[in-house]
Amino acid sequence: PFYYPTFNNDEKWPPLEIFQHTDPASRADLAKPHLLTSQTSQQILSPYIGTELKGVQLSQLSSEALDELALLVAERKLVVLRDQDFKDTGADKQIAIAKHFGPIQRHPTSGNVPGYPEFHVGR
């Protein structure tokens, strides 16, 4: 029930502003030692696009590993991470992970979690 979308038609947000962005992939170690550990396995889904990682739990990744994940996504265009524990980590942790990759854009025309306007919930 926590993730049921709610709508507040009276809520007004300021216009989006231009911001400086540094791609977290630019900070990553090219060898990806924090992401591709001995507990991690990779399956290449096709020669040009897509990798599935096993043994990776996003909620447990360090800042360095998240940077390396950003680099892997830039290289492979699609990264599949199954069986994540997001429903158990709570909204604050999920938002912190998302903010690691850049500012979160609010979606005023769709639902969000009560008390978390940046937490977009689709129907």
PDB file of C-alpha atoms in Angstrom:
ATOM      1  CA  PRO A   1       0.000   0.000   0.000  1.00  0.00           C
ATOM      2  CA  PHE A   2       2.903   2.406   0.598  1.00  0.00           C
ATOM      3  CA  TYR A   3       3.550   2.455  -3.158  1.00  0.00           C
ATOM      4  CA  TYR A   4      -0.024   3.212  -4.224  1.00  0.00           C
ATOM      5  CA  PRO A   5       0.074   6.454  -6.227  1.00  0.00           C
ATOM      6  CA  THR A   6      -1.641   9.498  -4.793  1.00  0.00           C
ATOM      7  CA  PHE A   7      -2.490  12.716  -6.583  1.00  0.00           C
ATOM      8  CA  ASN A   8      -2.528  16.205  -5.126  1.00  0.00           C
ATOM      9  CA  ASN A   9      -3.966  18.607  -7.695  1.00  0.00           C
ATOM     10  CA  ASP A  10      -3.268  21.597  -5.410  1.00  0.00           C
ATOM     11  CA  GLU A  11       0.464  20.942  -5.233  1.00  0.00           C
ATOM     12  CA  LYS A  12       2.548  23.460  -7.201  1.00  0.00           C
ATOM     13  CA  TRP A  13       6.258  23.138  -7.920  1.00  0.00           C
ATOM     14  CA  PRO A  14       8.661  25.794  -9.131  1.00  0.00           C
ATOM     15  CA  PRO A  15       9.811  25.592 -12.770  1.00  0.00           C
ATOM     16  CA  LEU A  16      12.774  23.377 -13.520  1.00  0.00           C
ATOM     17  CA  GLU A  17      16.089  25.188 -13.408  1.00  0.00           C
ATOM     18  CA  ILE A  18      19.288  24.664 -15.338  1.00  0.00           C
ATOM     19  CA  PHE A  19      21.819  22.744 -13.273  1.00  0.00           C
ATOM     20  CA  GLN A  20      25.397  21.551 -13.564  1.00  0.00           C
ATOM     21  CA  HIS A  21      25.674  17.806 -13.995  1.00  0.00           C
ATOM     22  CA  THR A  22      28.728  15.599 -13.683  1.00  0.00           C
ATOM     23  CA  ASP A  23      28.114  12.127 -15.053  1.00  0.00           C
ATOM     24  CA  PRO A  24      28.976   9.681 -12.261  1.00  0.00           C
ATOM     25  CA  ALA A  25      30.555   7.428 -14.906  1.00  0.00           C
ATOM     26  CA  SER A  26      33.289  10.058 -15.290  1.00  0.00           C
ATOM     27  CA  ARG A  27      34.410   9.298 -11.718  1.00  0.00           C
ATOM     28  CA  ALA A  28      34.450   5.508 -12.181  1.00  0.00           C
ATOM     29  CA  ASP A  29      37.433   3.198 -12.149  1.00  0.00           C
ATOM     30  CA  LEU A  30      37.516   1.642 -15.632  1.00  0.00           C
ATOM     31  CA  ALA A  31      38.217  -1.810 -14.154  1.00  0.00           C
ATOM     32  CA  LYS A  32      35.046  -1.537 -12.010  1.00  0.00           C
ATOM     33  CA  PRO A  33      36.552  -3.290  -8.954  1.00  0.00           C
ATOM     34  CA  HIS A  34      33.781  -2.135  -6.580  1.00  0.00           C
ATOM     35  CA  LEU A  35      30.973  -3.376  -8.857  1.00  0.00           C
ATOM     36  CA  LEU A  36      32.443  -6.456 -10.516  1.00  0.00           C
ATOM     37  CA  THR A  37      33.592  -8.352  -7.444  1.00  0.00           C
ATOM     38  CA  SER A  38      34.171 -12.069  -7.014  1.00  0.00           C
ATOM     39  CA  GLN A  39      30.485 -12.393  -6.011  1.00  0.00           C
ATOM     40  CA  THR A  40      29.305 -10.783  -9.263  1.00  0.00           C
ATOM     41  CA  SER A  41      28.666 -12.612 -12.516  1.00  0.00           C
ATOM     42  CA  GLN A  42      27.931 -11.029 -15.887  1.00  0.00           C
ATOM     43  CA  GLN A  43      25.923 -12.393 -18.764  1.00  0.00           C
ATOM     44  CA  ILE A  44      26.285 -10.512 -22.036  1.00  0.00           C
ATOM     45  CA  LEU A  45      22.811 -10.407 -23.620  1.00  0.00           C
ATOM     46  CA  SER A  46      23.996  -9.454 -27.105  1.00  0.00           C
ATOM     47  CA  PRO A  47      27.304  -8.308 -28.603  1.00  0.00           C
ATOM     48  CA  TYR A  48      26.266  -4.637 -28.755  1.00  0.00           C
ATOM     49  CA  ILE A  49      23.719  -4.025 -26.029  1.00  0.00           C
ATOM     50  CA  GLY A  50      22.723  -5.483 -22.698  1.00  0.00           C
ATOM     51  CA  THR A  51      24.352  -7.137 -19.708  1.00  0.00           C
ATOM     52  CA  GLU A  52      22.718  -8.959 -16.826  1.00  0.00           C
ATOM     53  CA  LEU A  53      24.524  -8.730 -13.500  1.00  0.00           C
ATOM     54  CA  LYS A  54      23.960 -11.330 -10.806  1.00  0.00           C
ATOM     55  CA  GLY A  55      25.113 -10.968  -7.226  1.00  0.00           C
ATOM     56  CA  VAL A  56      24.552  -7.203  -7.140  1.00  0.00           C
ATOM     57  CA  GLN A  57      22.157  -5.543  -4.697  1.00  0.00           C
ATOM     58  CA  LEU A  58      21.778  -1.837  -5.540  1.00  0.00           C
ATOM     59  CA  SER A  59      20.911  -0.910  -1.969  1.00  0.00           C
ATOM     60  CA  GLN A  60      24.291  -2.237  -0.810  1.00  0.00           C
ATOM     61  CA  LEU A  61      26.519  -0.539  -3.403  1.00  0.00           C
ATOM     62  CA  SER A  62      29.065   2.050  -2.349  1.00  0.00           C
ATOM     63  CA  SER A  63      29.333   5.417  -4.064  1.00  0.00           C
ATOM     64  CA  GLU A  64      32.279   4.056  -6.077  1.00  0.00           C
ATOM     65  CA  ALA A  65      30.270   1.017  -7.180  1.00  0.00           C
ATOM     66  CA  LEU A  66      27.350   3.237  -8.240  1.00  0.00           C
ATOM     67  CA  ASP A  67      29.780   5.288 -10.337  1.00  0.00           C
ATOM     68  CA  GLU A  68      31.025   2.064 -11.918  1.00  0.00           C
ATOM     69  CA  LEU A  69      27.437   0.981 -12.592  1.00  0.00           C
ATOM     70  CA  ALA A  70      26.868   4.286 -14.406  1.00  0.00           C
ATOM     71  CA  LEU A  71      29.925   3.531 -16.542  1.00  0.00           C
ATOM     72  CA  LEU A  72      28.714  -0.002 -17.302  1.00  0.00           C
ATOM     73  CA  VAL A  73      25.312   1.361 -18.353  1.00  0.00           C
ATOM     74  CA  ALA A  74      27.032   3.897 -20.617  1.00  0.00           C
ATOM     75  CA  GLU A  75      29.083   1.111 -22.181  1.00  0.00           C
ATOM     76  CA  ARG A  76      26.354  -1.535 -22.522  1.00  0.00           C
ATOM     77  CA  LYS A  77      23.247   0.734 -22.806  1.00  0.00           C
ATOM     78  CA  LEU A  78      21.148  -1.713 -20.764  1.00  0.00           C
ATOM     79  CA  VAL A  79      21.964  -3.438 -17.490  1.00  0.00           C
ATOM     80  CA  VAL A  80      19.546  -5.908 -15.905  1.00  0.00           C
ATOM     81  CA  LEU A  81      19.618  -6.331 -12.114  1.00  0.00           C
ATOM     82  CA  ARG A  82      17.031  -8.835 -10.899  1.00  0.00           C
ATOM     83  CA  ASP A  83      15.679  -9.542  -7.417  1.00  0.00           C
ATOM     84  CA  GLN A  84      16.362  -6.154  -5.839  1.00  0.00           C
ATOM     85  CA  ASP A  85      15.297  -5.457  -2.246  1.00  0.00           C
ATOM     86  CA  PHE A  86      13.815  -2.012  -2.909  1.00  0.00           C
ATOM     87  CA  LYS A  87      10.461  -2.704  -1.311  1.00  0.00           C
ATOM     88  CA  ASP A  88      12.298  -3.415   1.937  1.00  0.00           C
ATOM     89  CA  THR A  89      14.787  -0.512   1.823  1.00  0.00           C
ATOM     90  CA  GLY A  90      12.263   2.302   2.048  1.00  0.00           C
ATOM     91  CA  ALA A  91      11.732   5.450   0.020  1.00  0.00           C
ATOM     92  CA  ASP A  92      14.593   7.452   1.555  1.00  0.00           C
ATOM     93  CA  LYS A  93      17.223   4.896   0.508  1.00  0.00           C
ATOM     94  CA  GLN A  94      15.703   4.539  -2.974  1.00  0.00           C
ATOM     95  CA  ILE A  95      15.703   8.313  -3.457  1.00  0.00           C
ATOM     96  CA  ALA A  96      19.323   8.539  -2.264  1.00  0.00           C
ATOM     97  CA  ILE A  97      20.368   5.932  -4.840  1.00  0.00           C
ATOM     98  CA  ALA A  98      18.508   7.755  -7.621  1.00  0.00           C
ATOM     99  CA  LYS A  99      20.023  11.120  -6.617  1.00  0.00           C
ATOM    100  CA  HIS A 100      23.496   9.626  -6.947  1.00  0.00           C
ATOM    101  CA  PHE A 101      22.951   9.682 -10.718  1.00  0.00           C
ATOM    102  CA  GLY A 102      21.590  13.239 -10.839  1.00  0.00           C
ATOM    103  CA  PRO A 103      18.704  15.460  -9.774  1.00  0.00           C
ATOM    104  CA  ILE A 104      15.281  13.866  -9.694  1.00  0.00           C
ATOM    105  CA  GLN A 105      12.630  15.434 -11.886  1.00  0.00           C
ATOM    106  CA  ARG A 106       9.220  15.619 -10.293  1.00  0.00           C
ATOM    107  CA  HIS A 107       6.234  14.577 -12.387  1.00  0.00           C
ATOM    108  CA  PRO A 108       3.311  16.862 -11.502  1.00  0.00           C
ATOM    109  CA  THR A 109       0.859  14.990 -13.747  1.00  0.00           C
ATOM    110  CA  SER A 110       1.355  11.551 -12.228  1.00  0.00           C
ATOM    111  CA  GLY A 111       1.041   9.988  -8.814  1.00  0.00           C
ATOM    112  CA  ASN A 112       3.655   9.903  -6.109  1.00  0.00           C
ATOM    113  CA  VAL A 113       4.141   8.390  -2.670  1.00  0.00           C
ATOM    114  CA  PRO A 114       2.616  10.582   0.063  1.00  0.00           C
ATOM    115  CA  GLY A 115       5.356  12.725   1.600  1.00  0.00           C
ATOM    116  CA  TYR A 116       7.793  11.953  -1.234  1.00  0.00           C
ATOM    117  CA  PRO A 117       6.891  14.165  -4.214  1.00  0.00           C
ATOM    118  CA  GLU A 118      10.031  13.102  -6.088  1.00  0.00           C
ATOM    119  CA  PHE A 119       9.027   9.437  -5.833  1.00  0.00           C
ATOM    120  CA  HIS A 120       7.126   8.867  -9.087  1.00  0.00           C
ATOM    121  CA  VAL A 121       4.742   5.917  -9.058  1.00  0.00           C
ATOM    122  CA  GLY A 122       3.193   4.663 -12.286  1.00  0.00           C
ATOM    123  CA  ARG A 123      -0.153   3.012 -12.436  1.00  0.00           C
TER     124      ARG A 123
END
